XYZ file of C-alpha atoms in Angstrom:
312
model
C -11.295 12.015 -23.477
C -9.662 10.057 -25.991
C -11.911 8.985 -29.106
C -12.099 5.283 -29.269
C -10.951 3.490 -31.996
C -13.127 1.124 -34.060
C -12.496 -0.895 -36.916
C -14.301 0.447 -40.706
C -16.254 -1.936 -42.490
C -17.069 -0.822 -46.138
C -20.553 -1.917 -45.707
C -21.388 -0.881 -42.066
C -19.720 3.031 -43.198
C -22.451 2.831 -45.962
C -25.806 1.511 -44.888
C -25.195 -1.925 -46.770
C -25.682 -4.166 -43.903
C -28.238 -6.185 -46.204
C -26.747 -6.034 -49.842
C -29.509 -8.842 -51.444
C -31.254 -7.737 -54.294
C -34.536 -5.199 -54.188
C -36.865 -6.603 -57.252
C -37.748 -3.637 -58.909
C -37.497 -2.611 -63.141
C -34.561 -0.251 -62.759
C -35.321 0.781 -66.549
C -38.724 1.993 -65.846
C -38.528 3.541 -62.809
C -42.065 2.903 -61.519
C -41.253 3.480 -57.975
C -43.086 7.198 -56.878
C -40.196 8.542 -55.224
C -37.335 7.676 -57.794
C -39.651 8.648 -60.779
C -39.429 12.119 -58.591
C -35.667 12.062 -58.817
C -34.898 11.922 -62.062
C -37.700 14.456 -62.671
C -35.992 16.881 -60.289
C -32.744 16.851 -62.477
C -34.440 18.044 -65.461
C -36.540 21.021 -63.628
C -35.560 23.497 -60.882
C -39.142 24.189 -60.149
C -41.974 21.700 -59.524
C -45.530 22.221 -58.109
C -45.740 20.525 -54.593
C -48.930 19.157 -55.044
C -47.100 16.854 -57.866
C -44.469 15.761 -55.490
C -46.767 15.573 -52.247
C -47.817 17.444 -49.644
C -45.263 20.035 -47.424
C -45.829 20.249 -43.694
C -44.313 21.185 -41.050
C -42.916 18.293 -39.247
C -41.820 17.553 -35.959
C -37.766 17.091 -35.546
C -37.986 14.482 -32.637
C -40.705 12.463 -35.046
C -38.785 11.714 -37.853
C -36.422 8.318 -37.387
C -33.400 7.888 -39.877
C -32.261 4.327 -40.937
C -30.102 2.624 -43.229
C -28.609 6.493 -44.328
C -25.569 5.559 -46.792
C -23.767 8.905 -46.329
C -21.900 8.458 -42.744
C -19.591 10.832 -43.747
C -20.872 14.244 -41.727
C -18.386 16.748 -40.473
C -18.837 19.286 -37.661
C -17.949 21.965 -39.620
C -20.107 21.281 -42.838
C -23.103 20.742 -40.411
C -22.721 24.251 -38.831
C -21.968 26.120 -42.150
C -25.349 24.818 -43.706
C -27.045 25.259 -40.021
C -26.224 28.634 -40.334
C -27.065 29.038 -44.200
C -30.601 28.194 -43.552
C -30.596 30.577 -40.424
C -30.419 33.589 -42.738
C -31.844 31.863 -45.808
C -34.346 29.533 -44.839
C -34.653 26.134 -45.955
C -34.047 25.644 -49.976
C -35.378 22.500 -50.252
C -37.494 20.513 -48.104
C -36.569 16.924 -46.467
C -38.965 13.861 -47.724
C -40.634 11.153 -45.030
C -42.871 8.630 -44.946
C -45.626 8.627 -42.473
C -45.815 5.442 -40.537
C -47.898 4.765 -37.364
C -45.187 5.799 -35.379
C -44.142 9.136 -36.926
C -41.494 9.322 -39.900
C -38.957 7.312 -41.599
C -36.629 9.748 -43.135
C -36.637 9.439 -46.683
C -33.636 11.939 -47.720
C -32.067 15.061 -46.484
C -30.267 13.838 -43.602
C -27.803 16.782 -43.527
C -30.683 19.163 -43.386
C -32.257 17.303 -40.545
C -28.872 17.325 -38.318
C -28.954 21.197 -39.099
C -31.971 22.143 -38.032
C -31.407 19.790 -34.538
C -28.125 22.234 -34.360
C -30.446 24.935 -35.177
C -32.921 23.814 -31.702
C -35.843 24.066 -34.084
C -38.755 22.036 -33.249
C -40.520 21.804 -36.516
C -38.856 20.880 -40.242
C -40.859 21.446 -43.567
C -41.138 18.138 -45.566
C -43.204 16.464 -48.249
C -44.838 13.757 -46.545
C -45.467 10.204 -48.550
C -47.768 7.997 -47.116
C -46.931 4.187 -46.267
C -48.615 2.975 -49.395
C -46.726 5.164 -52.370
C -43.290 3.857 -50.852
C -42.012 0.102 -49.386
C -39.554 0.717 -46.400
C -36.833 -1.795 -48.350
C -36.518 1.231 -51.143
C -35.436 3.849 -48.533
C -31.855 3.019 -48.604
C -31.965 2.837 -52.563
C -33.525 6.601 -52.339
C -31.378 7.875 -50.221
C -28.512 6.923 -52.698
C -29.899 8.034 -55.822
C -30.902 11.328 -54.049
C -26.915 11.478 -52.712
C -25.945 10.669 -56.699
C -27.245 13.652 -57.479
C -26.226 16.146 -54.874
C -24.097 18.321 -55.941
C -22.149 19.179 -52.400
C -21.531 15.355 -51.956
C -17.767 14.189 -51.784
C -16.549 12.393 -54.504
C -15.876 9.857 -51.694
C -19.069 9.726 -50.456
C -20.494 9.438 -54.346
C -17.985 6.809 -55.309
C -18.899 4.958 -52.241
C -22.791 5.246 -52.470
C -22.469 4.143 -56.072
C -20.796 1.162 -55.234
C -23.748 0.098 -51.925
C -26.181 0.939 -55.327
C -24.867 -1.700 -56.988
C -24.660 -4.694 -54.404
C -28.202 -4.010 -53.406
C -29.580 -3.977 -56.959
C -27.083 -6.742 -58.008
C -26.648 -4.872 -61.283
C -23.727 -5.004 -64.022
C -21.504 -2.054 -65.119
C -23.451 -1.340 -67.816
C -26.532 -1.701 -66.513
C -25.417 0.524 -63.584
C -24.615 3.224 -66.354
C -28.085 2.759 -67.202
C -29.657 3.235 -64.308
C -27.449 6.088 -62.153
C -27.965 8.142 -66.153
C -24.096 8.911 -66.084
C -21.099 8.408 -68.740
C -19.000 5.157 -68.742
C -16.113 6.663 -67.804
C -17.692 8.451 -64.840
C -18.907 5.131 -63.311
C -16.134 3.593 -63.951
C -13.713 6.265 -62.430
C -16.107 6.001 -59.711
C -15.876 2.471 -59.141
C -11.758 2.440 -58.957
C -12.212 5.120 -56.314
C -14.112 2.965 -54.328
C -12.758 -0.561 -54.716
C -9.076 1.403 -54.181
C -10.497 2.831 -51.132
C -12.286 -0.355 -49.896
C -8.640 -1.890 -49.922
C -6.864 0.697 -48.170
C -9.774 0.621 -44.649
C -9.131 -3.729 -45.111
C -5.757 -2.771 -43.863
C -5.725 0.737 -42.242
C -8.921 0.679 -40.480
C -7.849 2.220 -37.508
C -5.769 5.057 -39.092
C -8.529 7.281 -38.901
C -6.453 9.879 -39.922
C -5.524 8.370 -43.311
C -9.187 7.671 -44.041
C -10.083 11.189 -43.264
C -7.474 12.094 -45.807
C -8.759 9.517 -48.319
C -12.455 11.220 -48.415
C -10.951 14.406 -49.115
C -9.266 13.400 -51.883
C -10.917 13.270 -55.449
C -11.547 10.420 -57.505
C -9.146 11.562 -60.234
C -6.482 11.516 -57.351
C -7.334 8.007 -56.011
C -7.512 6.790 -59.933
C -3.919 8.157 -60.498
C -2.865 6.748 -57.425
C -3.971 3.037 -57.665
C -1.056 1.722 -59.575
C 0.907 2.578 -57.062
C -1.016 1.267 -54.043
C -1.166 -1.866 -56.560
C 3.011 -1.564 -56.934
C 4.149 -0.586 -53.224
C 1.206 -0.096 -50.457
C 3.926 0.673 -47.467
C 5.075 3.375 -49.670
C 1.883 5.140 -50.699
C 0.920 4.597 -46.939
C 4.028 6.676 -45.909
C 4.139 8.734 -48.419
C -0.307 10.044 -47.497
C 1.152 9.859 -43.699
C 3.669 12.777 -44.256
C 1.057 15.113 -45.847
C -1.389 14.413 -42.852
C 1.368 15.569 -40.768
C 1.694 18.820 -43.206
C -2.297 19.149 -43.307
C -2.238 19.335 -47.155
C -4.299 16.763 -49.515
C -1.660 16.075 -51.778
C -2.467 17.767 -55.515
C -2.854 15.945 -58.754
C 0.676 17.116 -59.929
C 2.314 16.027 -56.700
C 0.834 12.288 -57.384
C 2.098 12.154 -60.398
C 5.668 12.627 -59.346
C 5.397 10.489 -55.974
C 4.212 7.925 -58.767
C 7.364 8.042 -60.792
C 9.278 8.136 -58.141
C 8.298 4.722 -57.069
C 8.543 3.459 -60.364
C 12.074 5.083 -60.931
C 13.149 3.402 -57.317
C 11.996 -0.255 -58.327
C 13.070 0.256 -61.698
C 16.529 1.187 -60.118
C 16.508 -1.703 -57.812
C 15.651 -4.416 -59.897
C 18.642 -3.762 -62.520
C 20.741 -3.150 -59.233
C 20.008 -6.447 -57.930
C 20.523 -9.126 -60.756
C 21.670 -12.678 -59.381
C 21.068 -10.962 -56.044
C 18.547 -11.774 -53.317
C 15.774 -10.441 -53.389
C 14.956 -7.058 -50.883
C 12.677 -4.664 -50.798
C 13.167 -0.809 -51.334
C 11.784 1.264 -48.680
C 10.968 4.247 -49.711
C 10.816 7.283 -46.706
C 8.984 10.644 -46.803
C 11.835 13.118 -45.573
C 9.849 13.993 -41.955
C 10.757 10.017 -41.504
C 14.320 10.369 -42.462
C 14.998 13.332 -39.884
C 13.259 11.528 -37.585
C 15.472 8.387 -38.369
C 18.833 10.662 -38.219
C 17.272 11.894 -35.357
C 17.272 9.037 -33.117
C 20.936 7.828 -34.808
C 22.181 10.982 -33.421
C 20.607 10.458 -29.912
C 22.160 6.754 -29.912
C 25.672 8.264 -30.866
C 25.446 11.096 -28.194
C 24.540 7.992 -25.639
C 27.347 5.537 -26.831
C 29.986 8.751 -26.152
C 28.818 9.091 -23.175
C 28.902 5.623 -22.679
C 32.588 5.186 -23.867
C 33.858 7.980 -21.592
C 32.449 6.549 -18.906
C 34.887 3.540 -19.764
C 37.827 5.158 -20.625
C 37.556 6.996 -16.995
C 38.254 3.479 -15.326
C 41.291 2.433 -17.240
């Protein structure tokens, strides 16, 4: 059955379908849950009754909403599915009990594994409806991704970005409150704004976009000058290593970049008190191809042309 294509939405791929502002002191981190987080980073090992209490929880009660991290593959889900069939679970999910059952709090991925795994029960630590407001789930689930260290820099880059909108926060005050270097959230930040341009236009290349979250955000960085210089190109360019199956190296950016500088360098001293025309610049599977068909035109117009020359 063929998939059906749909059309990406920065937001809607995130979570951020409500980006107003959550009123909270990001520089005291009052909220229970967070103040957890940033504990977490500084010890391995914590006492559960600190942290709340484990139980065993029922798969088919727990609801997930608002998760920023769409990006789940097949594969990834089975490898850790089968990881905690001959480890166990490392670390347990969080939820919050509500009269209902369980909002998921974090640890999506480990939920979807142990549905793949047809178990009926997941261990958790269980917050009650009081210690957490259901508007700072979403802003959890990112800081908990921010810290992860088996996320995709897409995903990261991405999350950071939803972080931001919802908290309506500045660059540096987003340094502040994510705890990471300058240049980190601002590398970060490139990725996804670069990104966010590319799915405006290319939404349904899902291809592409699969590419894209595969990359890492030192590739997208070195790459945005060119996207900024020649999109068409850089399009092409990503299209002929999808067709390869190789996510193009650091190294092989760099000299796609100066090739598209050299060729509009070349062009513009080429074309003084000329009109103006674009370069188009081809991968070589699109050149073939393009001989390819020339080839196919020529073999028809001979045929063509004997046909003729038999009714003189």
């Amino acid at each position: 059955m063929a998939n059906t294509k749909r059309k990406r939405n920065l937001n809607d791929s995130f979570g951020a379908s409500d980006l107003s502002a959550i009123n909270i002191d990001y520089n005291s981190h009052n909220n229970i849950l967070l103040k957890e987080l940033n504990e977490r980073r500084n010890s391995s090992e914590q006492n559960s009754s600190e942290i709340g209490e484990i139980k065993n929880i029922p798969v088919n009660l727990i609801k997930s909403v608002d998760n920023p991290r769409k990006q789940f593959t097949e594969e990834s889900l089975q490898e850790l599915a089968d990881n905690i069939k001959r480890f166990g679970l490392l670390q347990p999910i969080a939820v919050r009990k509500t009269s209902e059952g369980y909002d998921l709090i974090y640890g999506e991925r480990r939920l979807r594994a142990y549905k793949l795994n047809k178990e009926d029960t997941i261990p958790a630590i269980v917050k009650n409806i009081k210690q957490i407001k259901n508007d700072l789930i979403p802003e959890i689930k990112l800081m908990e991704n921010l810290h992860r260290e088996d996320l995709s820099d897409f995903d990261t880059a991405l999350s950071l970005t939803v972080l931001k909108a919802r908290l309506k926060l500045s660059d540096n005050e987003l340094i502040e409150y994510v705890n990471k270097s300058r240049s980190w959230v601002k590398h970060k930040l490139i990725h996804a704004s670069t990104v966010s341009k590319i799915i405006e236009t290319e939404s349904e290349n899902e291809s592409l976009i699969t590419l894209l979250s595969k990359m890492t955000t030192t590739s997208i960085v070195d790459l945005q000058t060119s996207i900024n210089i020649n999109k068409k190109s850089v399009f092409s360019w990503l299209e002929s290593k999808i067709k390869s199956g190789n996510i193009p190296s650091r190294e092989e950016i760099r000299e796609f970049n100066q090739t598209l500088k050299s060729g509009i360098i070349k062009l513009s001293k080429s074309t003084k008190n000329k009109p103006k025309t674009e370069k188009i610049i081809l991968s070589k599977n699109q050149i073939e191809e393009k001989i390819s068909e020339i080839d196919k035109q020529i073999k028809h117009l001979k045929k063509e042309r004997k046909k003729y020359e038999k009714m003189l």
